[in-house]
Short mmCIF file of C-alpha atoms in Angstrom, two decimals:
data_model
loop_
_atom_site.label_atom_id
_atom_site.label_comp_id
_atom_site.label_asym_id
_atom_site.label_seq_id
_atom_site.Cartn_x
_atom_site.Cartn_y
_atom_site.Cartn_z
CA MET A 141 -10.85 -13.09 8.74
CA THR A 142 -13.02 -15.46 7.01
CA ASP A 143 -15.52 -13.02 5.36
CA LEU A 144 -12.56 -11.01 4.04
CA LEU A 145 -12.77 -10.12 0.19
CA ILE A 146 -9.61 -8.65 -1.56
CA ARG A 147 -10.21 -7.58 -5.14
CA ALA A 148 -8.97 -4.64 -7.52
CA LEU A 149 -10.76 -1.61 -7.05
CA PRO A 150 -12.37 -0.77 -10.34
CA LEU A 151 -12.14 2.64 -11.55
CA SER A 152 -16.10 2.98 -11.81
CA GLU A 153 -15.97 2.51 -7.88
CA PHE A 154 -13.43 4.59 -7.14
CA GLU A 155 -14.79 7.92 -6.28
CA THR A 156 -17.70 6.08 -4.12
CA ARG A 157 -15.03 4.50 -2.21
CA ILE A 158 -12.97 7.47 -1.29
CA PRO A 159 -14.63 8.18 1.88
CA GLU A 160 -13.54 4.64 2.89
CA LEU A 161 -10.04 5.06 1.89
CA ASN A 162 -9.74 8.27 3.42
CA GLU A 163 -10.79 6.46 6.90
CA VAL A 164 -8.29 3.84 6.55
CA LEU A 165 -5.35 6.14 5.19
CA ILE A 166 -6.02 8.99 7.72
CA GLY A 167 -6.43 6.21 10.48
CA CYS A 168 -3.30 4.92 9.43
CA VAL A 169 -1.10 8.14 9.64
CA ALA A 170 -2.78 9.09 12.86
CA ASP A 171 -1.35 5.59 14.28
CA GLY A 172 2.04 6.75 13.26
CA ALA A 173 2.65 5.10 9.86
CA SER A 174 5.08 6.75 7.75
CA VAL A 175 3.37 6.56 4.54
CA SER A 176 4.33 10.20 2.99
CA PHE A 177 1.91 12.23 5.02
CA MET A 178 1.72 14.36 8.21
CA HIS A 179 -0.54 14.24 11.01
CA PRO A 180 -3.10 15.38 11.45
CA LEU A 181 -4.02 14.48 8.05
CA SER A 182 -7.28 16.38 6.52
CA VAL A 183 -10.12 14.55 4.66
CA GLU A 184 -9.29 17.32 1.83
CA LYS A 185 -5.48 15.83 1.54
CA ALA A 186 -6.36 12.90 1.44
CA THR A 187 -9.20 13.03 -0.82
CA LYS A 188 -6.96 14.55 -3.39
CA PHE A 189 -4.38 11.78 -2.89
CA TRP A 190 -6.96 9.39 -3.71
CA GLN A 191 -8.13 11.38 -6.78
CA ASN A 192 -4.63 11.29 -7.93
CA VAL A 193 -4.83 7.39 -7.48
CA ALA A 194 -7.38 7.31 -9.28
CA ARG A 195 -6.21 9.00 -12.47
CA SER A 196 -3.34 6.64 -12.44
CA VAL A 197 -5.60 3.59 -12.36
CA ALA A 198 -7.41 5.19 -15.41
CA ASN A 199 -4.12 5.38 -17.02
CA SER A 200 -3.47 1.83 -16.59
CA GLU A 201 -0.46 3.07 -14.42
CA ARG A 202 -1.19 0.89 -11.21
CA VAL A 203 -3.74 -1.32 -9.56
CA VAL A 204 -5.25 -0.46 -6.38
CA LEU A 205 -6.04 -3.36 -4.31
CA VAL A 206 -9.11 -3.17 -0.99
CA ALA A 207 -9.70 -5.59 1.45
CA GLU A 208 -13.39 -5.71 2.44
CA ASP A 209 -14.73 -6.78 5.69
CA GLU A 210 -18.26 -8.83 6.08
CA HIS A 211 -19.89 -5.57 5.86
CA GLN A 212 -18.48 -4.59 2.40
CA GLN A 213 -16.13 -1.80 4.15
CA ILE A 214 -12.74 -1.12 3.14
CA VAL A 215 -10.45 -2.12 6.11
CA GLY A 216 -6.92 -2.31 3.85
CA THR A 217 -5.63 -1.55 0.61
CA VAL A 218 -2.33 -1.73 -1.52
CA GLN A 219 -0.85 -0.61 -4.55
CA LEU A 220 1.25 -2.02 -7.34
CA ILE A 221 2.44 0.79 -9.62
CA THR A 222 3.40 -1.23 -13.11
CA ASP A 223 4.16 2.09 -14.79
CA GLN A 224 8.05 1.65 -15.31
CA PRO A 225 10.78 3.04 -17.39
CA GLU A 226 11.03 1.24 -20.75
CA ASN A 227 14.23 -0.67 -19.60
CA GLN A 228 12.46 -2.14 -16.71
CA PRO A 229 8.93 -3.89 -18.07
CA HIS A 230 9.68 -6.63 -15.56
CA ARG A 231 9.37 -4.43 -12.68
CA ALA A 232 6.81 -3.11 -10.04
CA ASP A 233 6.83 -1.12 -7.23
CA VAL A 234 4.73 -1.87 -4.22
CA ALA A 235 2.90 1.15 -2.30
CA LYS A 236 0.78 2.23 0.45
CA LEU A 237 -0.17 -1.16 2.25
CA LEU A 238 -2.40 0.13 4.75
CA VAL A 239 -4.93 -1.78 7.12
CA HIS A 240 -7.23 0.36 9.57
CA PRO A 241 -5.95 0.32 12.76
CA ARG A 242 -8.78 -1.54 14.42
CA ALA A 243 -8.69 -4.19 11.89
CA ARG A 244 -5.02 -5.17 12.19
CA ARG A 245 -3.98 -8.43 13.74
CA ARG A 246 -6.26 -10.43 11.49
CA GLY A 247 -3.99 -11.39 8.53
CA ILE A 248 -5.52 -8.41 6.11
CA ALA A 249 -1.85 -7.23 5.31
CA GLN A 250 -0.57 -10.70 4.27
CA ARG A 251 -3.92 -11.50 2.22
CA LEU A 252 -3.39 -8.06 0.50
CA MET A 253 0.28 -9.01 -0.49
CA GLN A 254 -0.22 -12.62 -1.52
CA GLN A 255 -2.92 -11.00 -3.90
CA LEU A 256 -0.73 -8.27 -5.13
CA GLU A 257 2.05 -11.01 -6.07
CA ILE A 258 -0.84 -12.96 -8.20
CA VAL A 259 -2.04 -9.34 -9.83
CA ALA A 260 1.82 -8.61 -10.41
CA GLN A 261 2.68 -12.18 -12.05
CA ASN A 262 -0.40 -11.85 -14.05
CA ALA A 263 0.78 -8.42 -15.41
CA GLY A 264 4.29 -10.22 -16.27
CA LYS A 265 6.08 -8.41 -13.43
CA THR A 266 9.05 -10.59 -12.05
CA VAL A 267 10.82 -7.98 -9.71
CA LEU A 268 9.00 -6.35 -7.25
CA VAL A 269 10.54 -3.58 -4.76
CA LEU A 270 9.04 -1.80 -1.90
CA ASP A 271 10.42 0.91 0.82
CA THR A 272 9.53 1.01 4.72
CA ALA A 273 10.20 2.85 7.58
CA THR A 274 13.34 1.37 9.10
CA GLY A 275 12.79 -0.54 12.69
CA SER A 276 9.03 -0.67 12.07
CA ASP A 277 6.93 -3.82 12.43
CA ALA A 278 6.35 -3.53 8.75
CA GLU A 279 10.14 -4.77 8.43
CA ILE A 280 9.28 -8.07 10.33
CA PHE A 281 6.60 -8.47 8.28
CA TYR A 282 7.92 -8.12 4.91
CA ARG A 283 10.85 -10.41 5.86
CA HIS A 284 8.59 -13.02 6.85
CA LEU A 285 6.97 -13.00 3.58
CA GLY A 286 10.13 -13.72 1.61
CA TRP A 287 11.41 -9.73 1.09
CA GLN A 288 15.13 -9.25 0.70
CA ARG A 289 16.67 -6.40 2.38
CA VAL A 290 19.00 -4.24 -0.14
CA GLY A 291 20.04 -1.31 2.41
CA GLU A 292 18.96 1.78 4.60
CA LEU A 293 19.12 5.49 4.10
CA PRO A 294 19.19 7.25 7.20
CA LYS A 295 16.84 10.45 7.52
CA TYR A 296 15.20 9.56 4.32
CA ALA A 297 11.85 10.57 5.30
CA LEU A 298 9.58 12.38 8.18
CA MET A 299 7.48 10.32 10.52
CA PRO A 300 3.50 11.57 11.03
CA ASP A 301 5.47 13.49 13.86
CA GLY A 302 8.10 15.35 12.09
CA ALA A 303 10.60 13.12 13.45
CA PHE A 304 13.31 11.62 10.86
CA CYS A 305 13.01 8.33 9.92
CA ALA A 306 15.55 6.25 8.12
CA THR A 307 14.00 4.12 5.25
CA THR A 308 14.96 0.30 4.44
CA PHE A 309 14.75 -0.82 0.76
CA TYR A 310 13.40 -4.42 0.01
CA PHE A 311 12.96 -6.45 -3.24
CA LYS A 312 11.32 -9.63 -3.86
CA HIS A 313 11.45 -11.81 -7.22
CA LEU A 314 8.41 -13.52 -8.12
#
């Protein structure tokens, strides 16, 4: 996707872009992604989630990257949670890598993760951590990008349909 723009979503735009972020999140949950929400995910619940994320951005606790297509529509997003305990200033968490189902298989997730690593390095972070549903395509994706598997927790979360899901934890040194 050559006309793709990856950038940090500024707080000044956040509120007006929530409908697009909702569309991505709701689409991913409807498609079966285990990203903390159950299906069906209401617009109200998704909006509340993004409003909380915006507050975290305002408090300099995280950075939200978005991928915009050639029509300036958000088709993907990922978060870097930089607010960590005092003894872990070098670490950040990766959260909610989401690409709308209609925009998948175009390299969007990879470009989001590459930009996320640059943002993390610029913030002085040298260790990134994340978790994902065990056995998911995301596991293959993260290993392809050089992430190291730490371990698995059975029955850690629920899939959007209510079935138990194991979670695998990963890290990457920058």
